[in-house]
């Protein structure tokens, strides 16, 4: 009879560990950081500083993958975080959100996606989050964190 309460506690703990909340994928979606001018520009000084802050903000938990568009500014946004965890960012075509989302859904563990002002909203929405307002040309440093079941969307700021 003394074993019965212990079995109940163990069963409750096991149920918590396998709830949809515990196994739901976690995503971070953002626009690249501030850019310099020119064709396929690098990050500006402010953008580079923001990329370091991003690595500090998301650096406590190793991402399973980092996805960046094919642009220099997207790669440079993710570079400090990728270096911290010795990850090679995976490039995607910013014109094919459906293919990106399909790849991201196959990952296990947290995923960072660095996109553009005209792609972030659709990416968040296709991953099951609440679509954020359209981003303007000067909107930088916002990260949409998606987690849980039902899906929750939280806006973080660098």
Coordinates of N, CA and C in Angstrom, one line a residue:
X1 N 0.8 -1.2 0.0 CA 0.0 0.0 0.0 C 0.9 1.3 0.0
X2 N 2.0 1.2 0.6 CA 2.9 2.3 0.6 C 3.5 2.7 -0.8
X3 N 3.5 1.7 -1.7 CA 4.0 1.9 -3.0 C 3.0 2.7 -3.9
X4 N 1.7 2.6 -3.6 CA 0.7 3.2 -4.4 C 0.9 4.8 -4.5
X5 N 1.1 5.5 -3.4 CA 1.3 7.0 -3.5 C 2.6 7.3 -4.4
X6 N 3.6 6.5 -4.2 CA 4.8 6.7 -5.0 C 4.6 6.5 -6.5
X7 N 3.8 5.5 -6.8 CA 3.4 5.3 -8.2 C 2.6 6.4 -8.8
X8 N 1.7 7.0 -8.0 CA 0.9 8.1 -8.4 C 1.8 9.3 -8.7
X9 N 2.7 9.6 -7.9 CA 3.6 10.7 -8.1 C 4.5 10.5 -9.3
X10 N 5.0 9.3 -9.5 CA 5.8 9.0 -10.7 C 5.0 9.1 -11.9
X11 N 3.7 8.6 -11.9 CA 2.9 8.8 -13.1 C 2.6 10.2 -13.4
X12 N 2.4 11.0 -12.4 CA 2.1 12.5 -12.7 C 3.3 13.1 -13.3
X13 N 4.5 12.8 -12.8 CA 5.7 13.4 -13.3 C 6.0 13.0 -14.7
X14 N 5.7 11.7 -15.0 CA 5.9 11.2 -16.4 C 4.9 11.9 -17.3
X15 N 3.7 12.1 -16.9 CA 2.7 12.8 -17.8 C 3.1 14.2 -18.0
X16 N 3.7 14.9 -17.1 CA 4.2 16.3 -17.3 C 5.3 16.3 -18.3
X17 N 6.2 15.3 -18.2 CA 7.3 15.3 -19.1 C 6.9 15.1 -20.6
X18 N 5.8 14.5 -20.8 CA 5.4 14.2 -22.2 C 4.2 15.0 -22.7
X19 N 3.9 16.0 -22.0 CA 2.8 16.9 -22.4 C 3.2 17.6 -23.7
X20 N 2.2 18.1 -24.5 CA 2.5 18.8 -25.7 C 3.4 20.1 -25.3
X21 N 3.1 20.7 -24.2 CA 3.9 21.9 -23.8 C 5.4 21.6 -23.7
X22 N 5.7 20.4 -23.1 CA 7.1 20.0 -22.9 C 7.8 19.7 -24.3
X23 N 7.0 19.1 -25.2 CA 7.6 18.7 -26.4 C 7.4 19.6 -27.6
X24 N 6.8 20.7 -27.4 CA 6.5 21.7 -28.5 C 7.8 22.3 -28.9
X25 N 8.0 22.4 -30.3 CA 9.2 23.1 -30.7 C 9.2 24.6 -30.4
X26 N 10.4 25.1 -30.3 CA 10.6 26.5 -29.9 C 11.4 27.2 -31.0
X27 N 10.8 28.4 -31.4 CA 11.4 29.1 -32.6 C 11.7 30.6 -32.2
X28 N 12.7 31.2 -32.7 CA 13.0 32.6 -32.6 C 13.1 33.1 -34.0
X29 N 12.3 34.1 -34.4 CA 12.3 34.6 -35.8 C 12.6 36.1 -35.7
X30 N 13.5 36.6 -36.5 CA 13.8 38.0 -36.5 C 14.3 38.5 -37.8
X31 N 14.3 39.8 -38.0 CA 14.8 40.4 -39.1 C 16.3 40.6 -38.9
X32 N 17.1 40.6 -39.9 CA 18.6 40.9 -39.7 C 18.7 42.2 -39.0
X33 N 19.8 42.5 -38.5 CA 20.1 43.8 -37.8 C 20.5 44.9 -38.7
X34 N 20.8 46.1 -38.1 CA 21.0 47.3 -38.9 C 22.2 47.0 -39.9
X35 N 21.9 47.5 -41.1 CA 22.9 47.3 -42.2 C 23.5 48.6 -42.7
X36 N 24.7 48.4 -43.3 CA 25.4 49.5 -43.9 C 24.7 49.7 -45.3
X37 N 25.2 50.5 -46.1 CA 24.6 50.7 -47.5 C 25.4 49.9 -48.5
X38 N 24.8 49.9 -49.7 CA 25.5 49.2 -50.8 C 24.8 47.9 -51.2
X39 N 25.3 47.2 -52.2 CA 24.7 46.0 -52.6 C 25.2 44.9 -51.7
X40 N 24.2 44.1 -51.2 CA 24.4 43.0 -50.2 C 25.3 43.5 -49.1
X41 N 24.8 44.6 -48.4 CA 25.6 45.2 -47.3 C 25.9 44.4 -46.1
X42 N 27.0 44.7 -45.5 CA 27.3 44.1 -44.2 C 26.5 44.8 -43.1
X43 N 26.6 44.3 -41.9 CA 26.0 45.0 -40.8 C 26.8 46.3 -40.5
X44 N 26.0 47.3 -40.1 CA 26.6 48.5 -39.6 C 27.3 48.3 -38.2
X45 N 27.9 49.3 -37.7 CA 28.5 49.2 -36.3 C 27.4 48.8 -35.3
X46 N 26.2 49.5 -35.4 CA 25.1 49.2 -34.5 C 24.6 47.8 -34.7
X47 N 24.6 47.3 -36.0 CA 24.1 46.0 -36.3 C 25.1 44.9 -35.6
X48 N 26.4 45.2 -35.7 CA 27.3 44.3 -35.1 C 27.2 44.2 -33.6
X49 N 27.0 45.4 -33.0 CA 26.7 45.4 -31.6 C 25.5 44.6 -31.2
X50 N 24.4 44.8 -32.0 CA 23.2 44.1 -31.8 C 23.4 42.6 -31.9
X51 N 24.2 42.1 -32.9 CA 24.5 40.7 -33.1 C 25.2 40.1 -31.8
X52 N 26.0 40.9 -31.2 CA 26.7 40.5 -29.9 C 25.6 40.3 -28.8
X53 N 24.7 41.3 -28.8 CA 23.6 41.2 -27.8 C 22.7 40.0 -28.0
X54 N 22.5 39.7 -29.3 CA 21.7 38.5 -29.6 C 22.3 37.3 -29.1
X55 N 23.6 37.2 -29.3 CA 24.4 36.0 -28.8 C 24.3 35.9 -27.3
X56 N 24.3 37.0 -26.6 CA 24.1 37.0 -25.1 C 22.7 36.6 -24.7
X57 N 21.7 37.1 -25.4 CA 20.3 36.9 -25.1 C 20.0 35.4 -25.4
X58 N 20.3 34.9 -26.5 CA 19.9 33.5 -26.9 C 21.0 32.5 -26.6
X59 N 22.1 32.9 -26.0 CA 23.3 32.1 -25.9 C 23.2 31.1 -24.7
X60 N 22.2 31.2 -23.9 CA 22.2 30.3 -22.7 C 21.7 28.9 -23.0
X61 N 21.0 28.8 -24.1 CA 20.5 27.5 -24.5 C 20.9 27.2 -26.0
X62 N 21.6 26.1 -26.2 CA 22.1 25.8 -27.6 C 21.0 25.6 -28.5
X63 N 21.0 26.4 -29.6 CA 20.0 26.1 -30.7 C 20.3 24.8 -31.4
X64 N 19.3 24.1 -31.9 CA 19.5 23.0 -32.7 C 20.0 23.4 -34.1
X65 N 19.5 24.5 -34.5 CA 19.8 25.0 -35.9 C 19.6 26.5 -35.9
X66 N 20.4 27.1 -36.9 CA 20.2 28.6 -37.2 C 20.0 28.6 -38.7
X67 N 19.0 29.3 -39.1 CA 18.7 29.5 -40.5 C 18.9 31.0 -40.8
X68 N 19.6 31.3 -41.9 CA 19.8 32.6 -42.4 C 19.5 32.7 -43.9
X69 N 19.0 33.9 -44.3 CA 18.8 34.0 -45.7 C 20.1 34.1 -46.4
X70 N 20.1 34.2 -47.7 CA 21.4 34.2 -48.5 C 22.1 35.5 -48.4
X71 N 21.7 36.5 -47.6 CA 22.3 37.8 -47.6 C 23.4 37.9 -46.6
X72 N 24.4 38.7 -46.8 CA 25.5 38.9 -45.9 C 25.0 39.4 -44.5
X73 N 24.1 40.4 -44.5 CA 23.6 41.0 -43.3 C 22.9 39.9 -42.4
X74 N 22.2 38.9 -43.0 CA 21.5 37.9 -42.2 C 22.6 37.0 -41.6
X75 N 23.6 36.6 -42.4 CA 24.7 35.7 -41.9 C 25.4 36.4 -40.8
X76 N 25.7 37.7 -40.9 CA 26.4 38.4 -39.9 C 25.6 38.6 -38.6
X77 N 24.3 38.7 -38.8 CA 23.4 38.8 -37.6 C 23.6 37.6 -36.7
X78 N 23.6 36.4 -37.3 CA 23.7 35.1 -36.6 C 25.1 34.7 -36.2
X79 N 26.1 35.3 -36.8 CA 27.5 34.8 -36.7 C 28.0 34.7 -35.2
X80 N 27.8 35.7 -34.3 CA 28.3 35.5 -33.0 C 27.6 34.4 -32.2
X81 N 26.3 34.2 -32.4 CA 25.6 33.1 -31.7 C 26.1 31.7 -32.3
X82 N 26.2 31.7 -33.6 CA 26.7 30.5 -34.3 C 28.1 30.1 -33.8
X83 N 29.0 31.1 -33.7 CA 30.4 30.9 -33.2 C 30.4 30.4 -31.8
X84 N 29.5 30.9 -31.0 CA 29.5 30.5 -29.6 C 29.2 29.0 -29.5
X85 N 28.3 28.5 -30.3 CA 27.9 27.1 -30.2 C 28.6 26.3 -31.3
X86 N 29.5 26.8 -32.1 CA 30.2 26.1 -33.1 C 29.2 25.5 -34.1
X87 N 28.2 26.3 -34.5 CA 27.2 25.9 -35.5 C 27.4 26.5 -36.8
X88 N 27.1 25.8 -37.9 CA 27.2 26.4 -39.2 C 25.7 26.8 -39.6
X89 N 25.4 28.1 -39.7 CA 24.1 28.5 -40.1 C 23.7 27.8 -41.5
X90 N 22.4 27.5 -41.6 CA 21.9 26.9 -42.8 C 21.2 28.0 -43.6
X91 N 21.6 28.2 -44.9 CA 21.0 29.2 -45.7 C 19.7 28.7 -46.3
X92 N 18.8 29.7 -46.5 CA 17.6 29.4 -47.2 C 17.3 30.6 -48.2
X93 N 16.4 30.3 -49.1 CA 16.0 31.2 -50.2 C 14.9 32.1 -49.5
X94 N 15.1 33.4 -49.4 CA 14.1 34.2 -48.7 C 12.8 34.4 -49.6
X95 N 12.9 33.9 -50.8 CA 11.7 33.9 -51.7 C 10.8 32.7 -51.6
X96 N 11.3 31.7 -50.7 CA 10.5 30.4 -50.6 C 10.3 30.1 -49.2
X97 N 9.4 30.8 -48.6 CA 9.1 30.7 -47.1 C 8.5 29.3 -46.8
X98 N 7.7 28.7 -47.8 CA 7.2 27.4 -47.5 C 8.3 26.3 -47.4
X99 N 9.3 26.4 -48.2 CA 10.4 25.4 -48.1 C 11.2 25.6 -46.8
X100 N 11.4 26.9 -46.4 CA 12.1 27.2 -45.2 C 11.3 26.6 -44.0
X101 N 10.0 26.8 -43.9 CA 9.2 26.3 -42.8 C 9.2 24.8 -42.8
X102 N 9.2 24.1 -43.9 CA 9.2 22.7 -44.0 C 10.6 22.2 -43.4
X103 N 11.7 22.8 -43.7 CA 13.0 22.5 -43.1 C 13.0 22.7 -41.6
X104 N 12.5 23.8 -41.2 CA 12.5 24.2 -39.8 C 11.7 23.2 -38.9
X105 N 10.5 22.8 -39.5 CA 9.7 21.9 -38.7 C 10.3 20.5 -38.5
X106 N 11.3 20.2 -39.4 CA 12.0 18.9 -39.2 C 13.1 18.9 -38.2
X107 N 13.4 20.1 -37.6 CA 14.4 20.2 -36.6 C 13.9 19.9 -35.2
X108 N 14.8 19.4 -34.4 CA 14.4 19.2 -33.0 C 15.2 20.2 -32.1
X109 N 14.5 20.8 -31.2 CA 15.2 21.8 -30.4 C 15.0 23.2 -30.9
X110 N 15.5 24.2 -30.1 CA 15.2 25.6 -30.5 C 15.9 25.9 -31.9
X111 N 15.2 26.8 -32.6 CA 15.7 27.2 -33.9 C 15.6 28.7 -34.0
X112 N 16.7 29.3 -34.5 CA 16.7 30.8 -34.8 C 16.6 30.9 -36.3
X113 N 15.8 31.8 -36.7 CA 15.6 32.2 -38.2 C 15.8 33.6 -38.3
X114 N 16.8 34.0 -39.2 CA 17.1 35.4 -39.5 C 16.6 35.7 -40.9
X115 N 15.6 36.6 -41.0 CA 15.0 36.9 -42.2 C 15.0 38.4 -42.5
X116 N 13.9 38.9 -43.2 CA 13.9 40.2 -43.7 C 12.5 40.9 -43.3
X117 N 12.5 42.2 -43.4 CA 11.2 42.9 -43.0 C 10.0 42.4 -43.7
X118 N 10.2 41.9 -45.0 CA 9.0 41.4 -45.7 C 8.8 39.9 -45.6
X119 N 9.6 39.2 -44.8 CA 9.4 37.7 -44.6 C 9.1 37.3 -43.2
X120 N 9.4 38.1 -42.2 CA 9.3 37.7 -40.8 C 7.8 37.4 -40.5
X121 N 6.9 38.2 -40.8 CA 5.5 38.0 -40.5 C 5.0 36.7 -41.0
X122 N 5.3 36.4 -42.3 CA 4.8 35.1 -42.9 C 5.5 33.9 -42.2
X123 N 6.8 34.0 -41.9 CA 7.4 32.9 -41.2 C 6.8 32.6 -39.9
X124 N 6.6 33.7 -39.1 CA 6.0 33.5 -37.8 C 4.6 32.8 -37.9
X125 N 3.8 33.3 -38.8 CA 2.5 32.8 -39.0 C 2.5 31.3 -39.5
X126 N 3.3 31.0 -40.4 CA 3.4 29.6 -40.9 C 3.9 28.6 -39.9
X127 N 4.7 29.2 -38.9 CA 5.1 28.3 -37.8 C 4.1 28.2 -36.7
X128 N 2.9 28.8 -36.9 CA 1.8 28.7 -35.9 C 1.7 29.8 -34.9
X129 N 2.5 30.9 -35.1 CA 2.4 32.0 -34.2 C 1.5 33.1 -34.7
X130 N 1.3 34.1 -33.8 CA 0.5 35.2 -34.2 C 1.3 36.1 -35.1
X131 N 0.8 36.4 -36.3 CA 1.5 37.2 -37.2 C 1.8 38.6 -36.7
X132 N 3.0 39.0 -36.6 CA 3.3 40.4 -36.1 C 2.9 41.5 -37.2
X133 N 2.9 42.7 -36.8 CA 2.6 43.8 -37.7 C 3.7 43.9 -38.7
X134 N 3.4 44.4 -39.9 CA 4.5 44.6 -40.9 C 5.6 45.4 -40.3
X135 N 6.8 45.0 -40.7 CA 8.0 45.8 -40.3 C 8.4 46.9 -41.2
X136 N 8.8 48.0 -40.7 CA 9.2 49.1 -41.6 C 10.7 49.0 -41.9
X137 N 11.2 49.8 -42.7 CA 12.6 49.8 -43.1 C 13.5 50.0 -42.0
X138 N 13.1 50.7 -40.9 CA 14.0 51.0 -39.8 C 13.7 50.2 -38.5
X139 N 12.9 49.2 -38.7 CA 12.5 48.3 -37.6 C 13.6 47.2 -37.4
X140 N 14.4 47.2 -36.3 CA 15.4 46.3 -36.1 C 15.3 45.8 -34.6
X141 N 15.8 44.7 -34.3 CA 16.0 44.2 -32.9 C 14.9 43.6 -32.3
X142 N 13.8 43.3 -33.0 CA 12.7 42.6 -32.4 C 12.8 41.1 -32.8
X143 N 12.5 40.2 -31.8 CA 12.6 38.8 -32.0 C 11.2 38.2 -31.6
X144 N 10.6 37.4 -32.4 CA 9.4 36.7 -32.1 C 9.7 35.3 -31.6
X145 N 9.4 35.1 -30.4 CA 9.6 33.8 -29.7 C 8.3 33.0 -29.8
X146 N 8.4 31.8 -30.4 CA 7.2 31.0 -30.5 C 7.5 29.7 -29.7
X147 N 6.5 29.3 -28.8 CA 6.7 28.1 -28.0 C 5.3 27.6 -27.5
X148 N 5.3 26.4 -27.0 CA 4.1 25.8 -26.3 C 3.0 25.4 -27.3
X149 N 2.1 24.6 -26.6 CA 0.9 24.2 -27.3 C -0.2 24.5 -26.3
X150 N -1.2 25.3 -26.6 CA -1.3 25.9 -27.9 C -0.1 26.9 -28.1
X151 N 0.1 27.2 -29.3 CA 1.3 28.0 -29.7 C 1.1 29.4 -29.1
X152 N 2.2 29.9 -28.5 CA 2.3 31.2 -27.9 C 3.3 32.0 -28.7
X153 N 3.1 33.3 -28.8 CA 4.0 34.2 -29.4 C 4.4 35.4 -28.5
X154 N 5.7 35.6 -28.3 CA 6.1 36.6 -27.4 C 7.1 37.5 -28.2
X155 N 7.1 38.8 -28.1 CA 8.0 39.6 -28.7 C 9.1 40.0 -27.8
X156 N 10.3 39.7 -28.1 CA 11.5 40.1 -27.3 C 12.2 41.3 -28.0
X157 N 13.0 42.0 -27.3 CA 13.6 43.2 -27.9 C 15.1 43.1 -27.5
X158 N 16.0 43.3 -28.4 CA 17.4 43.4 -28.1 C 17.7 44.7 -27.4

